[in-house]
Amino acid sequence: MGGEGHNSSGLPPFILTGLPGLENSQHWLFLLLGVLYTISIVGNALILFIIKEEQSLHQPMYYFLSLLSVNDLGVSFSTLPTVLAVFCFHLREISFNCCMSQMFFIHLFSFMESGILLAMSFDRYVAICNPLRYSTVLTDIRVVWMGGCVFLRSFCMVFPLPFLLKRLPFCKPNVLSHAYCLHPDLIRLPCGDITINNIFGLFIVISTFGLDSALIFLSYVLILRSVLAIASREERLKTLNTCVSHLCAVLIFYVPMVGVSMAARYGRHAPRYVHTLLSLVYLFVPPMLNPVIYSIKTKEIRRRLCKILLGNKF
């Protein structure tokens, strides 16, 4: 495979990697990932069920939380097939088209998560800085429109990536660094000119993650300024408490992403399993922790969850 050139018509397969250097511990990692998958899928499904059933949660804030839960389910199901194949059945080969499809969906849901977190920060900004206009600004139609815009922007950003890769010849060993297909991993393999791919990749990262994180930061600066103008300390804390869940969701999404980027740029001499573990944290931790955080911090969700788990005794 290493000595032959392939183009898109040859559709070269790729070889997925488990945890390089820690092959003897892969079954333990599979058990850990199985627990993370279970918590993520069950937790997000419960969040969706509770929001649907609880009339008091039919508000913009929880509509956005529903979008976040659907998106987190999408992330989990995008990686599940190949992670299961590699760690459980030791099947490492994946076809070119399947790899492109998986890459598309992983990055689609990743970009969508950033957009949903931005929409949620706008929701908190309006609720705290303009509470009297909240119901008129964030109507049901506007929430649907914002969700549609998040999806459309993410789709348009990710859609060209598989086609930009398929036009390139592949002549290096097609061994990936992870148990799933990611664009930064795939872009190392072609032996053609990848200038356009690099420029487009940088453009979509800046115009999504970069722009979204800057706007989220700006929204919290404005929120903090508004909160500091409240005379009562108790009211200030009560108001800030409504933002805690969202702030946690932002941090557990962006901090691992920065860690992966820093490791890719400055940690080239680090063991390969370090990069793999950071990537696993980036893709697995947010979908698992988001439902846990919102279940703990949201009284209505917590109460309904206890009722489901304990029955009528609660």
Coordinates of C-alpha atoms in Angstrom, one line a residue:
M1 CA 0.0 0.0 0.0
G2 CA 2.8 2.3 0.8
G3 CA 4.5 2.1 -2.6
E4 CA 1.5 2.5 -4.9
G5 CA -0.3 5.7 -5.9
H6 CA -4.1 5.9 -5.7
N7 CA -6.5 8.5 -6.9
S8 CA -10.2 8.8 -6.1
S9 CA -11.0 6.2 -8.8
G10 CA -8.9 3.6 -6.9
L11 CA -10.7 4.4 -3.7
P12 CA -7.9 3.2 -1.4
P13 CA -9.0 1.7 2.0
F14 CA -7.8 3.2 5.2
I15 CA -6.4 1.4 8.3
L16 CA -7.8 2.6 11.6
T17 CA -5.7 2.6 14.8
G18 CA -6.8 1.8 18.3
L19 CA -4.4 3.0 20.9
P20 CA -0.8 2.9 19.5
G21 CA 1.7 1.7 22.0
L22 CA -0.9 0.5 24.4
E23 CA -2.3 -2.5 22.5
N24 CA -2.4 -4.7 25.6
S25 CA -4.8 -2.2 27.3
Q26 CA -7.2 -1.8 24.4
H27 CA -9.9 -4.1 26.0
W28 CA -9.9 -1.8 29.1
L29 CA -10.3 1.2 26.9
F30 CA -13.2 -0.4 25.1
L31 CA -14.9 -1.0 28.5
L32 CA -14.3 2.7 29.3
L33 CA -15.6 3.9 26.0
G34 CA -18.6 1.6 26.3
V35 CA -19.5 3.3 29.6
L36 CA -19.1 6.7 28.0
Y37 CA -21.3 5.7 25.1
T38 CA -24.0 4.4 27.4
I39 CA -24.0 7.5 29.6
S40 CA -24.1 9.7 26.5
I41 CA -26.8 7.9 24.6
V42 CA -29.1 7.2 27.6
G43 CA -28.5 10.6 29.1
N44 CA -29.2 12.6 26.0
A45 CA -32.2 10.5 25.2
L46 CA -33.6 11.1 28.7
I47 CA -33.1 14.9 28.3
L48 CA -35.1 14.8 25.1
F49 CA -37.8 12.7 26.7
I50 CA -38.1 15.0 29.7
I51 CA -38.2 18.2 27.7
K52 CA -40.9 16.7 25.5
E53 CA -43.0 15.5 28.4
E54 CA -42.6 18.5 30.8
Q55 CA -44.7 21.4 29.7
S56 CA -42.8 23.8 31.9
L57 CA -39.7 23.1 29.8
H58 CA -41.3 24.2 26.5
Q59 CA -39.1 27.4 26.4
P60 CA -36.4 28.6 24.1
M61 CA -33.6 27.7 26.5
Y62 CA -34.7 24.1 26.6
Y63 CA -35.4 23.9 22.8
F64 CA -31.7 24.8 22.4
L65 CA -30.8 22.1 25.0
S66 CA -32.8 19.6 22.9
L67 CA -30.8 20.6 19.8
L68 CA -27.6 20.1 21.8
S69 CA -28.8 16.6 23.0
V70 CA -29.7 15.6 19.4
N71 CA -26.3 16.8 18.2
D72 CA -24.5 14.9 21.0
L73 CA -26.4 11.8 20.0
G74 CA -25.2 12.4 16.4
V75 CA -21.6 12.6 17.6
S76 CA -21.9 9.4 19.5
F77 CA -23.5 7.4 16.7
S78 CA -21.0 8.8 14.1
T79 CA -18.0 7.3 15.9
L80 CA -19.7 4.2 17.4
P81 CA -19.4 1.8 14.4
T82 CA -15.7 2.1 13.8
V83 CA -14.8 2.3 17.5
L84 CA -16.8 -0.9 18.1
A85 CA -15.1 -2.6 15.1
V86 CA -11.6 -1.6 16.1
F87 CA -11.7 -2.2 19.9
C88 CA -14.2 -5.1 20.1
F89 CA -13.8 -7.0 16.8
H90 CA -10.3 -5.9 15.8
L91 CA -11.6 -4.9 12.3
R92 CA -9.3 -2.0 11.3
E93 CA -9.9 -1.6 7.6
I94 CA -12.5 1.0 6.4
S95 CA -13.4 1.8 2.8
F96 CA -12.6 5.2 1.3
N97 CA -16.3 6.2 0.9
C98 CA -17.2 5.0 4.4
C99 CA -14.3 7.0 5.8
M100 CA -15.3 10.1 3.9
S101 CA -18.9 9.7 5.2
Q102 CA -17.8 9.3 8.8
M103 CA -15.5 12.3 8.5
F104 CA -18.3 14.4 7.1
F105 CA -20.7 13.6 10.0
I106 CA -18.2 13.9 12.8
H107 CA -17.2 17.4 11.6
L108 CA -20.8 18.3 10.8
F109 CA -21.9 17.6 14.4
S110 CA -18.8 19.3 15.8
F111 CA -19.4 22.5 13.9
M112 CA -23.1 22.3 14.8
E113 CA -22.2 22.0 18.5
S114 CA -20.3 25.2 18.3
G115 CA -23.2 27.0 16.6
I116 CA -25.7 25.6 19.2
L117 CA -23.5 26.8 22.1
L118 CA -23.5 30.3 20.4
A119 CA -27.3 30.3 20.1
M120 CA -27.5 29.3 23.8
S121 CA -25.3 32.2 24.8
F122 CA -27.6 34.5 22.8
D123 CA -30.5 33.1 24.8
R124 CA -28.7 33.8 28.1
Y125 CA -27.8 37.3 26.9
V126 CA -31.4 38.2 26.0
A127 CA -32.8 36.6 29.2
I128 CA -30.5 38.6 31.5
C129 CA -29.8 41.8 29.6
N130 CA -33.3 42.3 28.0
P131 CA -35.7 40.1 30.1
L132 CA -38.8 42.1 29.2
R133 CA -38.2 41.4 25.5
Y134 CA -37.2 37.7 25.9
S135 CA -40.6 36.3 24.8
T136 CA -40.8 38.6 21.8
V137 CA -37.2 38.2 20.6
L138 CA -36.9 34.4 21.1
T139 CA -40.2 33.1 19.6
D140 CA -40.7 29.5 18.6
I141 CA -40.3 30.4 14.9
R142 CA -37.1 32.3 15.6
V143 CA -35.7 29.4 17.6
V144 CA -36.4 27.1 14.6
W145 CA -34.9 29.6 12.2
M146 CA -31.7 29.8 14.4
G147 CA -31.5 26.0 14.5
G148 CA -31.9 25.8 10.7
C149 CA -29.1 28.4 10.2
V150 CA -26.8 26.5 12.5
F151 CA -27.3 23.3 10.5
L152 CA -27.1 25.1 7.1
R153 CA -23.8 26.9 8.0
S154 CA -22.3 23.6 9.3
F155 CA -23.4 21.6 6.2
C156 CA -22.0 24.2 3.8
M157 CA -18.7 24.3 5.6
V158 CA -18.2 20.5 5.8
F159 CA -19.7 19.5 2.4
P160 CA -16.6 20.4 0.3
L161 CA -14.1 18.4 2.5
P162 CA -14.7 14.9 1.0
F163 CA -14.5 16.2 -2.5
L164 CA -11.3 18.2 -1.9
L165 CA -9.8 14.9 -0.6
K166 CA -11.1 12.7 -3.3
R167 CA -9.4 14.7 -6.0
L168 CA -5.9 14.0 -4.5
P169 CA -3.7 11.0 -5.2
F170 CA -2.8 8.8 -2.2
C171 CA 0.6 7.1 -2.2
K172 CA 1.5 6.9 1.4
P173 CA 0.6 4.1 3.8
N174 CA -3.1 4.9 4.6
V175 CA -2.8 4.3 8.3
L176 CA -4.9 6.7 10.4
S177 CA -4.1 7.8 14.0
H178 CA -7.5 7.1 15.4
A179 CA -10.3 4.6 15.4
Y180 CA -12.4 7.0 13.3
C181 CA -11.8 9.3 10.3
L182 CA -10.9 13.0 11.0
H183 CA -9.9 15.6 8.4
P184 CA -6.6 16.6 10.1
D185 CA -5.6 13.0 10.1
L186 CA -6.6 12.3 6.5
I187 CA -5.0 15.4 5.1
R188 CA -1.5 14.0 6.0
L189 CA -1.9 11.1 3.6
P190 CA -2.1 12.5 0.0
C191 CA 1.1 13.0 -1.9
G192 CA -0.4 15.8 -4.1
D193 CA -0.6 19.5 -3.5
I194 CA -2.8 20.1 -0.4
T195 CA -2.6 23.9 -0.4
I196 CA -6.3 24.4 -1.2
N197 CA -7.3 21.9 1.5
N198 CA -5.1 23.6 4.1
I199 CA -6.5 27.1 3.2
F200 CA -10.1 25.9 3.2
G201 CA -9.6 24.0 6.5
L202 CA -8.1 27.1 8.1
F203 CA -11.0 29.2 6.8
I204 CA -13.8 27.0 8.2
V205 CA -12.1 26.7 11.6
I206 CA -11.7 30.5 11.9
S207 CA -15.2 31.2 10.6
T208 CA -16.9 28.7 12.9
F209 CA -15.0 27.9 16.0
G210 CA -13.0 31.1 16.0
L211 CA -16.0 33.4 15.4
D212 CA -18.4 31.4 17.7
S213 CA -16.0 31.4 20.6
A214 CA -15.4 35.2 20.2
L215 CA -19.1 35.9 20.1
I216 CA -19.8 33.7 23.1
F217 CA -17.0 35.5 25.0
L218 CA -18.6 38.9 24.0
S219 CA -22.0 37.8 25.1
Y220 CA -20.7 36.9 28.6
V221 CA -18.8 40.2 28.9
L222 CA -22.2 41.9 28.3
I223 CA -23.9 39.6 30.7
L224 CA -21.3 40.2 33.4
R225 CA -21.6 44.0 32.9
S226 CA -25.4 43.7 33.3
V227 CA -25.1 41.5 36.4
L228 CA -22.7 43.8 38.1
A229 CA -25.2 46.6 37.8
I230 CA -27.6 44.6 40.0
A231 CA -27.6 46.0 43.5
S232 CA -28.4 42.9 45.5
R233 CA -25.5 40.3 45.9
E234 CA -28.1 37.6 46.2
E235 CA -29.8 38.5 43.0
R236 CA -26.4 38.7 41.2
L237 CA -25.5 35.2 42.2
K238 CA -29.0 33.9 41.3
T239 CA -28.7 35.5 37.9
L240 CA -25.2 34.1 37.3
N241 CA -26.4 30.7 38.4
T242 CA -28.7 30.5 35.3
C243 CA -25.5 30.6 33.2
V244 CA -23.5 27.9 35.0
S245 CA -24.7 24.9 32.9
H246 CA -24.0 26.7 29.6
L247 CA -20.6 27.9 30.8
C248 CA -19.7 24.3 31.7
A249 CA -20.9 23.1 28.3
V250 CA -18.8 25.7 26.6
L251 CA -15.7 24.8 28.6
I252 CA -15.9 21.1 28.1
F253 CA -16.3 21.6 24.3
Y254 CA -13.6 24.2 23.7
V255 CA -10.9 23.3 26.2
P256 CA -10.4 19.7 24.8
M257 CA -10.4 21.3 21.3
V258 CA -7.7 23.7 22.2
G259 CA -5.8 20.8 23.8
V260 CA -6.0 18.7 20.6
S261 CA -4.8 21.7 18.5
M262 CA -1.9 22.5 20.9
A263 CA -0.8 18.9 20.9
A264 CA -0.9 18.7 17.1
R265 CA 1.2 21.9 16.8
Y266 CA 3.6 21.6 19.7
G267 CA 3.5 18.0 20.8
R268 CA 4.9 16.2 17.7
H269 CA 7.5 14.4 19.8
A270 CA 4.9 13.2 22.4
P271 CA 3.9 9.5 22.2
R272 CA 1.1 8.8 19.6
Y273 CA -1.3 7.5 22.2
V274 CA -1.3 11.0 23.8
H275 CA -2.8 12.5 20.6
T276 CA -5.3 9.6 20.4
L277 CA -6.4 10.1 24.1
L278 CA -6.8 13.9 23.6
S279 CA -8.9 13.2 20.5
L280 CA -11.0 10.7 22.5
V281 CA -11.6 13.3 25.2
Y282 CA -12.7 15.9 22.6
L283 CA -15.2 13.6 21.0
F284 CA -16.5 11.5 24.0
V285 CA -16.5 13.8 27.0
P286 CA -18.9 16.6 25.9
P287 CA -21.7 14.3 24.8
M288 CA -21.4 12.4 28.1
L289 CA -21.1 15.4 30.5
N290 CA -23.7 17.7 28.9
P291 CA -26.7 15.7 30.0
V292 CA -25.1 15.2 33.4
I293 CA -24.5 18.9 33.9
Y294 CA -28.0 19.9 32.8
S295 CA -29.6 17.2 34.9
I296 CA -27.8 18.4 38.0
K297 CA -28.2 22.1 37.5
T298 CA -31.8 22.2 36.2
K299 CA -34.4 21.7 38.9
E300 CA -37.2 20.6 36.6
I301 CA -35.1 18.1 34.7
R302 CA -33.7 16.8 38.0
R303 CA -37.1 16.4 39.5
R304 CA -38.6 14.6 36.5
L305 CA -35.5 12.4 36.3
C306 CA -35.9 11.3 39.9
K307 CA -39.5 10.6 39.3
I308 CA -38.6 8.3 36.3
L309 CA -35.9 6.5 38.3
L310 CA -37.7 6.2 41.6
G311 CA -41.3 6.0 40.3
N312 CA -44.1 7.6 42.3
K313 CA -42.1 7.3 45.6
F314 CA -40.3 10.5 44.9

